[in-house]
């Protein structure tokens, strides 16, 4: 009898230790398949990462505007026999049996007629068409469920104003604020109905999962009725990043992914505020996942920028595109790493970026080059590295949250270009949970 008691205690301890590790939800953006050179990621490149991931989320599917069905965004890549990436991704489950593979919808990349996301929520018939097609699509290709990265309207970015402009803005605020969605209540209720209907359809088959991803700069308090939906989803991935971007804030560079509120900033634009909303709404902490971006946001500095480099500071639009990702205002982690000052860089090479860490572990890391240091001009980058990824994972652990997500694997150093270690951001986050 004593042996049975001891054995039961050991099993309970083992179960609790497994639960305490937390989920690591790894996003794979399929558009990386068609990038060039070192940025091109094929499904086989995912293999070294998957032993660290509890979930693999394939992004992204979209909505067909005329039928409201969930469809592949790139049929040739996703489902045609030439590539069949859907099946290539779900086949990883044979090697990693505990891995759950989800198909994600939206993700801010479904750009054709974006109003369809609102129109779908307004129509019970459209919701039914979507639900039936989503379940069928995921079943046909072996996915374990669906992640809804719904493309709701985003909050408007802060504008830099003159003194008179600020006064007039304050007067206008006294008489109300401008809505980004004049049917927000209807869309909130429609999304709640969609979650309920999709959950019911998925429940017909065993072990199907439903997740939601809150995209950056979507006001969760408007669109997500936490008490109504939280028991219907397996987890909520909070995209608490891109609070400042060169697209939204071209004239002002600032921390893109603060954990807490930097001084004199909007107290809602940080990770802790986003998590607090869900917790106060009654969400179990273990259902909350904290997103960790694997890229930096970049701005050009000019003669009006502060020479100390301390944010916020004046900027003149997005930084130049990286050599691999080729997107203005964005650098993957290995592209940032290659620009940092390194003792091994040879003399005569172009000036690199000076890295500035945050001893408080609250706001993030940045790096910069002043405009008078090189003919290439100034550059300021807010980014995540293994240290800050570990800090975000530590935050999740301290709050007893469900884990972290990596957004996304293709922008982590999946080739090991920086130090020789592949997926350093993913690894750092995993080890700190």
CSV table of C-alpha atoms in Angstrom, one decimal:
chain,number,residue,atom,x,y,z
A,1,UNK,CA,0.0,0.0,0.0
A,2,UNK,CA,2.8,2.4,0.9
A,3,UNK,CA,4.5,1.6,-2.4
A,4,UNK,CA,1.3,2.6,-4.2
A,5,UNK,CA,1.0,5.9,-2.3
A,6,UNK,CA,4.6,6.7,-3.1
A,7,UNK,CA,4.2,5.8,-6.7
A,8,UNK,CA,1.0,8.0,-7.0
A,9,UNK,CA,3.0,10.9,-5.4
A,10,UNK,CA,5.8,10.5,-7.9
A,11,UNK,CA,3.3,10.4,-10.8
A,12,UNK,CA,1.6,13.6,-9.6
A,13,UNK,CA,5.0,15.3,-9.2
A,14,UNK,CA,6.0,14.3,-12.7
A,15,UNK,CA,2.7,15.6,-14.1
A,16,UNK,CA,3.0,18.9,-12.3
A,17,UNK,CA,6.6,19.3,-13.6
A,18,UNK,CA,5.4,18.7,-17.2
A,19,UNK,CA,2.6,21.2,-16.8
A,20,UNK,CA,5.0,23.8,-15.4
A,21,UNK,CA,7.2,23.7,-18.5
A,22,UNK,CA,4.5,25.5,-20.5
A,23,UNK,CA,3.7,25.5,-24.2
A,24,UNK,CA,6.0,26.7,-26.9
A,25,UNK,CA,3.8,27.6,-29.9
A,26,UNK,CA,6.0,27.9,-33.0
A,27,UNK,CA,4.6,29.9,-35.9
A,28,UNK,CA,5.8,29.2,-39.4
A,29,UNK,CA,5.0,31.8,-42.1
A,30,UNK,CA,4.8,29.9,-45.4
A,31,UNK,CA,5.8,33.0,-47.4
A,32,UNK,CA,9.3,32.3,-46.2
A,33,UNK,CA,9.3,29.5,-48.7
A,34,UNK,CA,9.5,31.9,-51.6
A,35,UNK,CA,12.1,34.2,-50.1
A,36,UNK,CA,15.6,34.2,-51.7
A,37,UNK,CA,19.0,33.2,-50.5
A,38,UNK,CA,19.6,32.7,-46.8
A,39,UNK,CA,16.0,33.8,-45.9
A,40,UNK,CA,14.3,31.0,-47.8
A,41,UNK,CA,12.9,28.4,-45.4
A,42,UNK,CA,11.8,25.0,-46.5
A,43,UNK,CA,9.8,22.6,-44.4
A,44,UNK,CA,12.9,20.5,-43.7
A,45,UNK,CA,14.5,23.6,-42.1
A,46,UNK,CA,11.9,23.3,-39.4
A,47,UNK,CA,13.2,20.0,-38.1
A,48,UNK,CA,15.9,21.3,-35.7
A,49,UNK,CA,13.3,23.5,-34.0
A,50,UNK,CA,10.5,21.0,-33.5
A,51,UNK,CA,11.9,19.2,-30.5
A,52,UNK,CA,11.5,22.6,-28.7
A,53,UNK,CA,7.9,23.2,-29.8
A,54,UNK,CA,4.7,21.9,-28.3
A,55,UNK,CA,2.7,23.3,-31.2
A,56,UNK,CA,3.5,24.2,-34.8
A,57,UNK,CA,1.2,26.8,-36.4
A,58,UNK,CA,1.2,27.0,-40.2
A,59,UNK,CA,0.4,30.5,-41.5
A,60,UNK,CA,-1.7,31.4,-43.3
A,61,UNK,CA,-5.0,30.5,-44.8
A,62,UNK,CA,-7.5,33.1,-45.9
A,63,UNK,CA,-11.2,33.8,-46.6
A,64,UNK,CA,-12.6,33.6,-50.1
A,65,UNK,CA,-14.5,37.0,-50.5
A,66,UNK,CA,-17.5,35.7,-52.4
A,67,UNK,CA,-18.2,32.4,-50.6
A,68,UNK,CA,-16.7,33.2,-47.1
A,69,UNK,CA,-15.0,29.8,-47.2
A,70,UNK,CA,-11.6,29.2,-45.5
A,71,UNK,CA,-9.1,28.6,-48.4
A,72,UNK,CA,-5.3,28.3,-48.9
A,73,UNK,CA,-3.7,31.6,-49.7
A,74,UNK,CA,-1.3,29.9,-52.1
A,75,UNK,CA,-2.8,26.8,-53.6
A,76,UNK,CA,0.3,25.9,-55.6
A,77,UNK,CA,2.5,26.0,-52.4
A,78,UNK,CA,0.0,24.7,-49.9
A,79,UNK,CA,-2.0,21.9,-51.4
A,80,UNK,CA,-1.0,21.2,-55.0
A,81,UNK,CA,1.0,18.0,-55.5
A,82,UNK,CA,4.1,19.9,-56.6
A,83,UNK,CA,4.7,21.1,-53.1
A,84,UNK,CA,1.8,20.2,-50.8
A,85,UNK,CA,3.2,22.1,-47.8
A,86,UNK,CA,0.1,21.5,-45.7
A,87,UNK,CA,0.8,17.8,-45.7
A,88,UNK,CA,4.6,18.2,-45.5
A,89,UNK,CA,4.0,20.1,-42.2
A,90,UNK,CA,1.5,17.8,-40.7
A,91,UNK,CA,3.7,14.8,-41.5
A,92,UNK,CA,6.2,16.0,-38.9
A,93,UNK,CA,3.8,14.5,-36.3
A,94,UNK,CA,5.1,11.0,-37.2
A,95,UNK,CA,8.6,12.0,-36.0
A,96,UNK,CA,7.3,14.2,-33.1
A,97,UNK,CA,4.1,12.4,-31.9
A,98,UNK,CA,3.4,14.9,-29.1
A,99,UNK,CA,3.5,17.9,-31.6
A,100,UNK,CA,0.1,19.6,-32.3
A,101,UNK,CA,-0.1,21.2,-35.7
A,102,UNK,CA,-2.6,23.9,-36.3
A,103,UNK,CA,-3.7,25.9,-39.4
A,104,UNK,CA,-3.9,29.6,-38.8
A,105,UNK,CA,-6.2,32.0,-40.6
A,106,UNK,CA,-5.6,35.7,-41.4
A,107,UNK,CA,-2.4,36.9,-39.6
A,108,UNK,CA,-2.5,40.3,-41.4
A,109,UNK,CA,-1.4,38.7,-44.7
A,110,UNK,CA,-4.9,38.0,-46.2
A,111,UNK,CA,-5.0,41.3,-48.0
A,112,UNK,CA,-7.7,40.8,-50.7
A,113,UNK,CA,-10.9,42.7,-49.7
A,114,UNK,CA,-10.2,42.8,-46.0
A,115,UNK,CA,-13.7,44.0,-45.2
A,116,UNK,CA,-14.8,40.3,-45.7
A,117,UNK,CA,-13.6,39.6,-42.1
A,118,UNK,CA,-16.3,42.0,-40.8
A,119,UNK,CA,-19.0,41.0,-43.3
A,120,UNK,CA,-18.5,37.3,-42.3
A,121,UNK,CA,-19.2,38.1,-38.7
A,122,UNK,CA,-22.4,39.9,-39.5
A,123,UNK,CA,-24.0,37.0,-41.3
A,124,UNK,CA,-25.0,33.6,-39.8
A,125,UNK,CA,-25.0,32.1,-43.2
A,126,UNK,CA,-21.4,33.3,-43.9
A,127,UNK,CA,-20.3,32.0,-40.5
A,128,UNK,CA,-21.7,28.6,-41.3
A,129,UNK,CA,-20.0,28.5,-44.7
A,130,UNK,CA,-16.7,29.4,-43.0
A,131,UNK,CA,-17.0,26.9,-40.2
A,132,UNK,CA,-17.8,24.0,-42.5
A,133,UNK,CA,-15.0,24.8,-44.9
A,134,UNK,CA,-12.5,25.3,-42.1
A,135,UNK,CA,-13.2,22.0,-40.5
A,136,UNK,CA,-13.0,20.2,-43.9
A,137,UNK,CA,-9.8,21.9,-44.9
A,138,UNK,CA,-8.0,21.1,-41.6
A,139,UNK,CA,-9.2,17.5,-41.7
A,140,UNK,CA,-8.2,16.9,-45.3
A,141,UNK,CA,-4.6,17.8,-44.6
A,142,UNK,CA,-4.1,16.3,-41.1
A,143,UNK,CA,-4.1,19.4,-38.9
A,144,UNK,CA,-5.0,19.1,-35.2
A,145,UNK,CA,-7.1,22.2,-35.2
A,146,UNK,CA,-7.4,25.9,-36.2
A,147,UNK,CA,-5.9,29.1,-35.0
A,148,UNK,CA,-7.9,32.3,-35.7
A,149,UNK,CA,-5.6,35.3,-36.1
A,150,UNK,CA,-8.6,37.4,-37.0
A,151,UNK,CA,-8.0,40.6,-38.9
A,152,UNK,CA,-9.9,43.1,-36.8
A,153,UNK,CA,-9.5,46.9,-37.3
A,154,UNK,CA,-6.5,48.3,-35.5
A,155,UNK,CA,-6.2,51.2,-33.2
A,156,UNK,CA,-4.9,54.4,-34.8
A,157,UNK,CA,-1.2,55.2,-34.2
A,158,UNK,CA,-0.2,58.3,-32.2
A,159,UNK,CA,0.5,61.3,-34.3
A,160,UNK,CA,3.3,63.8,-33.7
A,161,UNK,CA,1.6,67.2,-33.6
A,162,UNK,CA,2.7,70.8,-33.3
A,163,UNK,CA,1.6,72.7,-30.2
A,164,UNK,CA,-1.5,74.1,-31.8
A,165,UNK,CA,-2.3,70.7,-33.3
A,166,UNK,CA,-2.0,69.1,-29.8
A,167,UNK,CA,-4.3,71.7,-28.3
A,168,UNK,CA,-6.9,71.1,-31.1
A,169,UNK,CA,-6.6,67.3,-30.6
A,170,UNK,CA,-7.2,67.6,-26.9
A,171,UNK,CA,-10.3,69.7,-27.6
A,172,UNK,CA,-11.6,67.0,-30.0
A,173,UNK,CA,-10.9,64.3,-27.4
A,174,UNK,CA,-13.1,66.2,-24.9
A,175,UNK,CA,-16.1,65.7,-27.3
A,176,UNK,CA,-15.3,62.0,-28.1
A,177,UNK,CA,-12.9,59.9,-30.1
A,178,UNK,CA,-13.0,58.6,-33.6
A,179,UNK,CA,-14.0,55.0,-34.0
A,180,UNK,CA,-12.0,52.7,-36.2
A,181,UNK,CA,-15.1,50.4,-36.5
A,182,UNK,CA,-18.6,51.8,-36.4
A,183,UNK,CA,-20.1,48.3,-35.9
A,184,UNK,CA,-17.7,47.1,-33.2
A,185,UNK,CA,-20.4,45.7,-30.9
A,186,UNK,CA,-21.9,43.7,-33.7
A,187,UNK,CA,-18.5,42.3,-34.7
A,188,UNK,CA,-17.7,41.4,-31.1
A,189,UNK,CA,-20.9,39.5,-30.8
A,190,UNK,CA,-20.4,37.9,-34.3
A,191,UNK,CA,-16.9,36.7,-33.3
A,192,UNK,CA,-18.2,35.2,-30.1
A,193,UNK,CA,-20.8,33.3,-32.1
A,194,UNK,CA,-18.1,32.2,-34.6
A,195,UNK,CA,-16.0,30.8,-31.8
A,196,UNK,CA,-18.9,28.9,-30.3
A,197,UNK,CA,-20.0,27.5,-33.7
A,198,UNK,CA,-16.4,26.5,-34.7
A,199,UNK,CA,-15.8,24.9,-31.4
A,200,UNK,CA,-19.0,22.8,-31.7
A,201,UNK,CA,-18.0,21.7,-35.2
A,202,UNK,CA,-14.5,20.8,-34.2
A,203,UNK,CA,-15.7,18.9,-31.1
A,204,UNK,CA,-17.3,16.2,-33.3
A,205,UNK,CA,-13.8,14.7,-33.8
A,206,UNK,CA,-11.6,13.9,-30.8
A,207,UNK,CA,-8.7,16.1,-29.7
A,208,UNK,CA,-9.2,18.9,-32.2
A,209,UNK,CA,-7.9,22.2,-30.8
A,210,UNK,CA,-9.1,25.8,-31.3
A,211,UNK,CA,-6.8,28.8,-30.6
A,212,UNK,CA,-7.0,32.5,-31.2
A,213,UNK,CA,-4.2,34.9,-31.9
A,214,UNK,CA,-4.7,38.6,-30.9
A,215,UNK,CA,-2.9,40.5,-33.6
A,216,UNK,CA,-0.8,43.5,-32.8
A,217,UNK,CA,-2.6,46.8,-32.3
A,218,UNK,CA,-6.1,45.2,-32.1
A,219,UNK,CA,-8.0,46.5,-29.1
A,220,UNK,CA,-8.9,43.3,-27.3
A,221,UNK,CA,-11.3,45.1,-25.0
A,222,UNK,CA,-13.5,45.9,-28.0
A,223,UNK,CA,-13.5,42.6,-29.9
A,224,UNK,CA,-12.8,39.8,-27.4
A,225,UNK,CA,-15.5,39.0,-24.9
A,226,UNK,CA,-13.3,37.0,-22.5
A,227,UNK,CA,-15.9,35.4,-20.2
A,228,UNK,CA,-18.0,34.3,-23.3
A,229,UNK,CA,-15.1,32.7,-25.3
A,230,UNK,CA,-12.4,31.6,-22.9
A,231,UNK,CA,-13.8,28.2,-22.1
A,232,UNK,CA,-14.2,27.5,-25.8
A,233,UNK,CA,-10.6,27.9,-26.8
A,234,UNK,CA,-7.5,25.9,-25.9
A,235,UNK,CA,-5.2,29.0,-25.7
A,236,UNK,CA,-5.0,32.7,-26.6
A,237,UNK,CA,-1.8,33.9,-28.2
A,238,UNK,CA,-1.3,37.6,-27.4
A,239,UNK,CA,0.6,39.5,-30.1
A,240,UNK,CA,2.1,42.1,-27.7
A,241,UNK,CA,4.6,43.5,-30.2
A,242,UNK,CA,4.8,46.1,-33.0
A,243,UNK,CA,3.3,48.8,-30.7
A,244,UNK,CA,5.7,51.1,-32.6
A,245,UNK,CA,6.5,50.4,-36.2
A,246,UNK,CA,8.0,52.5,-39.0
A,247,UNK,CA,4.8,52.0,-41.0
A,248,UNK,CA,2.5,53.2,-38.2
A,249,UNK,CA,5.0,55.8,-36.7
A,250,UNK,CA,7.3,56.9,-39.5
A,251,UNK,CA,8.5,60.0,-37.7
A,252,UNK,CA,9.2,58.6,-34.3
A,253,UNK,CA,11.3,55.6,-33.3
A,254,UNK,CA,10.5,53.8,-30.0
A,255,UNK,CA,10.4,50.5,-28.3
A,256,UNK,CA,8.4,48.1,-30.4
A,257,UNK,CA,7.9,45.3,-27.7
A,258,UNK,CA,8.0,46.7,-24.2
A,259,UNK,CA,7.0,44.3,-21.4
A,260,UNK,CA,6.0,47.3,-19.1
A,261,UNK,CA,5.2,50.9,-19.8
A,262,UNK,CA,8.2,53.1,-20.6
A,263,UNK,CA,8.1,56.5,-19.0
A,264,UNK,CA,5.5,59.0,-20.4
A,265,UNK,CA,4.0,56.4,-22.9
A,266,UNK,CA,0.5,55.1,-23.4
A,267,UNK,CA,0.0,52.7,-20.4
A,268,UNK,CA,-1.9,50.2,-22.6
A,269,UNK,CA,0.8,49.6,-25.2
A,270,UNK,CA,2.8,46.9,-23.5
A,271,UNK,CA,2.8,43.2,-22.8
A,272,UNK,CA,1.8,43.5,-19.2
A,273,UNK,CA,-1.3,45.6,-19.9
A,274,UNK,CA,-2.4,43.1,-22.6
A,275,UNK,CA,-2.0,40.1,-20.3
A,276,UNK,CA,-3.8,42.0,-17.5
A,277,UNK,CA,-6.9,42.5,-19.7
A,278,UNK,CA,-7.3,38.8,-20.2
A,279,UNK,CA,-6.6,37.9,-16.6
A,280,UNK,CA,-9.1,40.4,-15.3
A,281,UNK,CA,-11.7,39.1,-17.7
A,282,UNK,CA,-11.5,35.7,-16.0
A,283,UNK,CA,-9.1,33.9,-18.4
A,284,UNK,CA,-7.2,31.1,-16.7
A,285,UNK,CA,-3.6,32.1,-16.7
A,286,UNK,CA,-2.6,28.7,-18.2
A,287,UNK,CA,-4.5,29.6,-21.4
A,288,UNK,CA,-2.5,32.7,-22.1
A,289,UNK,CA,0.5,32.5,-24.4
A,290,UNK,CA,3.0,35.4,-24.8
A,291,UNK,CA,4.3,36.1,-28.3
A,292,UNK,CA,8.0,36.7,-28.9
A,293,UNK,CA,8.8,38.3,-32.2
A,294,UNK,CA,12.0,37.2,-34.0
A,295,UNK,CA,12.6,40.4,-35.9
A,296,UNK,CA,13.4,44.0,-35.4
A,297,UNK,CA,11.7,47.2,-36.5
A,298,UNK,CA,14.0,49.8,-38.1
A,299,UNK,CA,13.9,53.5,-38.6
A,300,UNK,CA,16.2,55.9,-40.5
A,301,UNK,CA,17.8,58.6,-38.3
A,302,UNK,CA,18.5,62.1,-39.5
A,303,UNK,CA,20.0,65.4,-38.4
A,304,UNK,CA,17.0,66.0,-36.1
A,305,UNK,CA,17.5,62.7,-34.2
A,306,UNK,CA,19.0,62.8,-30.7
A,307,UNK,CA,22.6,61.8,-30.8
A,308,UNK,CA,22.2,59.7,-27.6
A,309,UNK,CA,19.9,57.3,-29.4
A,310,UNK,CA,17.6,57.0,-26.4
A,311,UNK,CA,13.9,56.5,-27.5
A,312,UNK,CA,11.6,58.1,-28.4
A,313,UNK,CA,13.5,60.0,-31.0
A,314,UNK,CA,12.9,61.7,-34.3
A,315,UNK,CA,13.1,59.5,-37.4
A,316,UNK,CA,12.5,59.8,-41.1
A,317,UNK,CA,10.7,56.7,-42.1
A,318,UNK,CA,11.6,53.0,-42.3
A,319,UNK,CA,15.1,51.7,-42.4
A,320,UNK,CA,16.5,50.1,-45.6
A,321,UNK,CA,15.5,46.6,-46.4
A,322,UNK,CA,17.7,43.7,-45.2
A,323,UNK,CA,19.8,41.7,-47.6
A,324,UNK,CA,17.7,38.5,-47.1
A,325,UNK,CA,14.1,39.5,-46.1
A,326,UNK,CA,14.1,42.6,-48.4
A,327,UNK,CA,11.3,44.4,-46.4
A,328,UNK,CA,11.8,48.1,-45.5
A,329,UNK,CA,11.5,48.7,-41.8
A,330,UNK,CA,12.1,45.1,-40.8
A,331,UNK,CA,15.2,43.0,-40.2
A,332,UNK,CA,15.2,39.3,-39.2
A,333,UNK,CA,17.3,38.5,-36.1
A,334,UNK,CA,20.3,37.2,-38.1
A,335,UNK,CA,20.2,40.4,-40.2
A,336,UNK,CA,20.3,42.5,-37.0
A,337,UNK,CA,23.0,40.3,-35.6
A,338,UNK,CA,25.2,40.9,-38.7
A,339,UNK,CA,25.0,44.6,-38.2
A,340,UNK,CA,26.1,44.7,-34.5
A,341,UNK,CA,29.5,45.9,-33.5
A,342,UNK,CA,31.8,42.8,-33.1
A,343,UNK,CA,35.5,42.8,-32.1
A,344,UNK,CA,36.1,40.4,-35.0
A,345,UNK,CA,34.8,42.8,-37.6
A,346,UNK,CA,37.7,43.9,-39.8
A,347,UNK,CA,38.9,47.5,-39.9
A,348,UNK,CA,37.7,49.4,-42.8
A,349,UNK,CA,34.3,47.8,-42.8
A,350,UNK,CA,31.3,50.0,-42.7
A,351,UNK,CA,30.2,51.2,-39.3
A,352,UNK,CA,28.0,48.8,-37.5
A,353,UNK,CA,25.3,49.3,-34.9
A,354,UNK,CA,25.9,50.0,-31.2
A,355,UNK,CA,23.7,47.7,-29.1
A,356,UNK,CA,22.1,49.2,-25.9
A,357,UNK,CA,20.6,46.7,-23.4
A,358,UNK,CA,18.0,47.4,-20.8
A,359,UNK,CA,19.3,46.6,-17.3
A,360,UNK,CA,15.7,46.9,-15.9
A,361,UNK,CA,14.5,44.1,-18.3
A,362,UNK,CA,11.3,46.0,-18.8
A,363,UNK,CA,11.4,47.8,-22.2
A,364,UNK,CA,13.7,46.0,-24.6
A,365,UNK,CA,17.0,46.2,-26.5
A,366,UNK,CA,17.8,48.6,-29.3
A,367,UNK,CA,20.8,49.3,-31.5
A,368,UNK,CA,21.7,52.4,-33.5
A,369,UNK,CA,24.1,54.2,-35.8
A,370,UNK,CA,24.1,58.0,-36.0
A,371,UNK,CA,23.6,59.6,-39.4
A,372,UNK,CA,27.0,61.3,-39.4
A,373,UNK,CA,28.9,58.1,-38.8
A,374,UNK,CA,28.7,56.7,-42.4
A,375,UNK,CA,27.5,57.6,-45.8
A,376,UNK,CA,24.8,55.0,-45.4
A,377,UNK,CA,23.0,57.2,-42.9
A,378,UNK,CA,21.6,56.7,-39.4
A,379,UNK,CA,19.6,53.7,-38.3
A,380,UNK,CA,17.7,52.7,-35.2
A,381,UNK,CA,16.5,49.2,-34.4
A,382,UNK,CA,14.2,47.9,-31.7
A,383,UNK,CA,14.5,44.1,-31.6
A,384,UNK,CA,14.4,40.9,-29.6
A,385,UNK,CA,17.5,38.7,-29.1
A,386,UNK,CA,18.0,35.6,-27.0
A,387,UNK,CA,18.4,37.7,-23.8
A,388,UNK,CA,15.1,39.6,-24.2
A,389,UNK,CA,13.3,36.4,-25.4
A,390,UNK,CA,14.4,34.8,-22.2
A,391,UNK,CA,13.0,37.8,-20.3
A,392,UNK,CA,9.6,37.5,-21.9
A,393,UNK,CA,9.6,33.8,-21.2
A,394,UNK,CA,10.6,34.5,-17.6
A,395,UNK,CA,7.6,37.0,-17.4
A,396,UNK,CA,5.3,34.2,-18.6
A,397,UNK,CA,6.7,31.8,-16.0
A,398,UNK,CA,6.4,34.4,-13.2
A,399,UNK,CA,2.8,35.1,-14.1
A,400,UNK,CA,2.1,31.3,-14.3
A,401,UNK,CA,1.0,31.8,-17.9
A,402,UNK,CA,0.6,28.9,-20.4
A,403,UNK,CA,3.8,29.6,-22.2
A,404,UNK,CA,5.2,31.5,-25.2
A,405,UNK,CA,4.9,31.6,-28.9
A,406,UNK,CA,7.7,32.3,-31.5
A,407,UNK,CA,6.5,34.6,-34.3
A,408,UNK,CA,8.0,33.3,-36.4
A,409,UNK,CA,10.5,30.6,-36.9
A,410,UNK,CA,11.6,31.8,-40.3
A,411,UNK,CA,12.9,35.1,-38.9
A,412,UNK,CA,14.9,33.4,-36.1
A,413,UNK,CA,18.4,32.5,-37.0
A,414,UNK,CA,17.4,29.1,-38.4
A,415,UNK,CA,20.7,28.7,-40.2
A,416,UNK,CA,22.9,29.5,-37.3
A,417,UNK,CA,24.6,32.5,-39.0
A,418,UNK,CA,25.2,34.5,-35.8
A,419,UNK,CA,26.9,32.0,-33.5
A,420,UNK,CA,26.5,28.7,-35.1
A,421,UNK,CA,23.5,27.8,-33.0
A,422,UNK,CA,20.3,27.4,-34.9
A,423,UNK,CA,17.1,29.0,-33.5
A,424,UNK,CA,18.7,30.9,-30.7
A,425,UNK,CA,15.6,32.9,-29.8
A,426,UNK,CA,13.5,29.8,-29.7
A,427,UNK,CA,16.1,28.0,-27.5
A,428,UNK,CA,16.5,30.9,-25.1
A,429,UNK,CA,12.7,31.1,-24.6
A,430,UNK,CA,12.3,27.4,-24.1
A,431,UNK,CA,15.1,27.2,-21.5
A,432,UNK,CA,13.6,30.1,-19.4
A,433,UNK,CA,10.1,28.6,-19.1
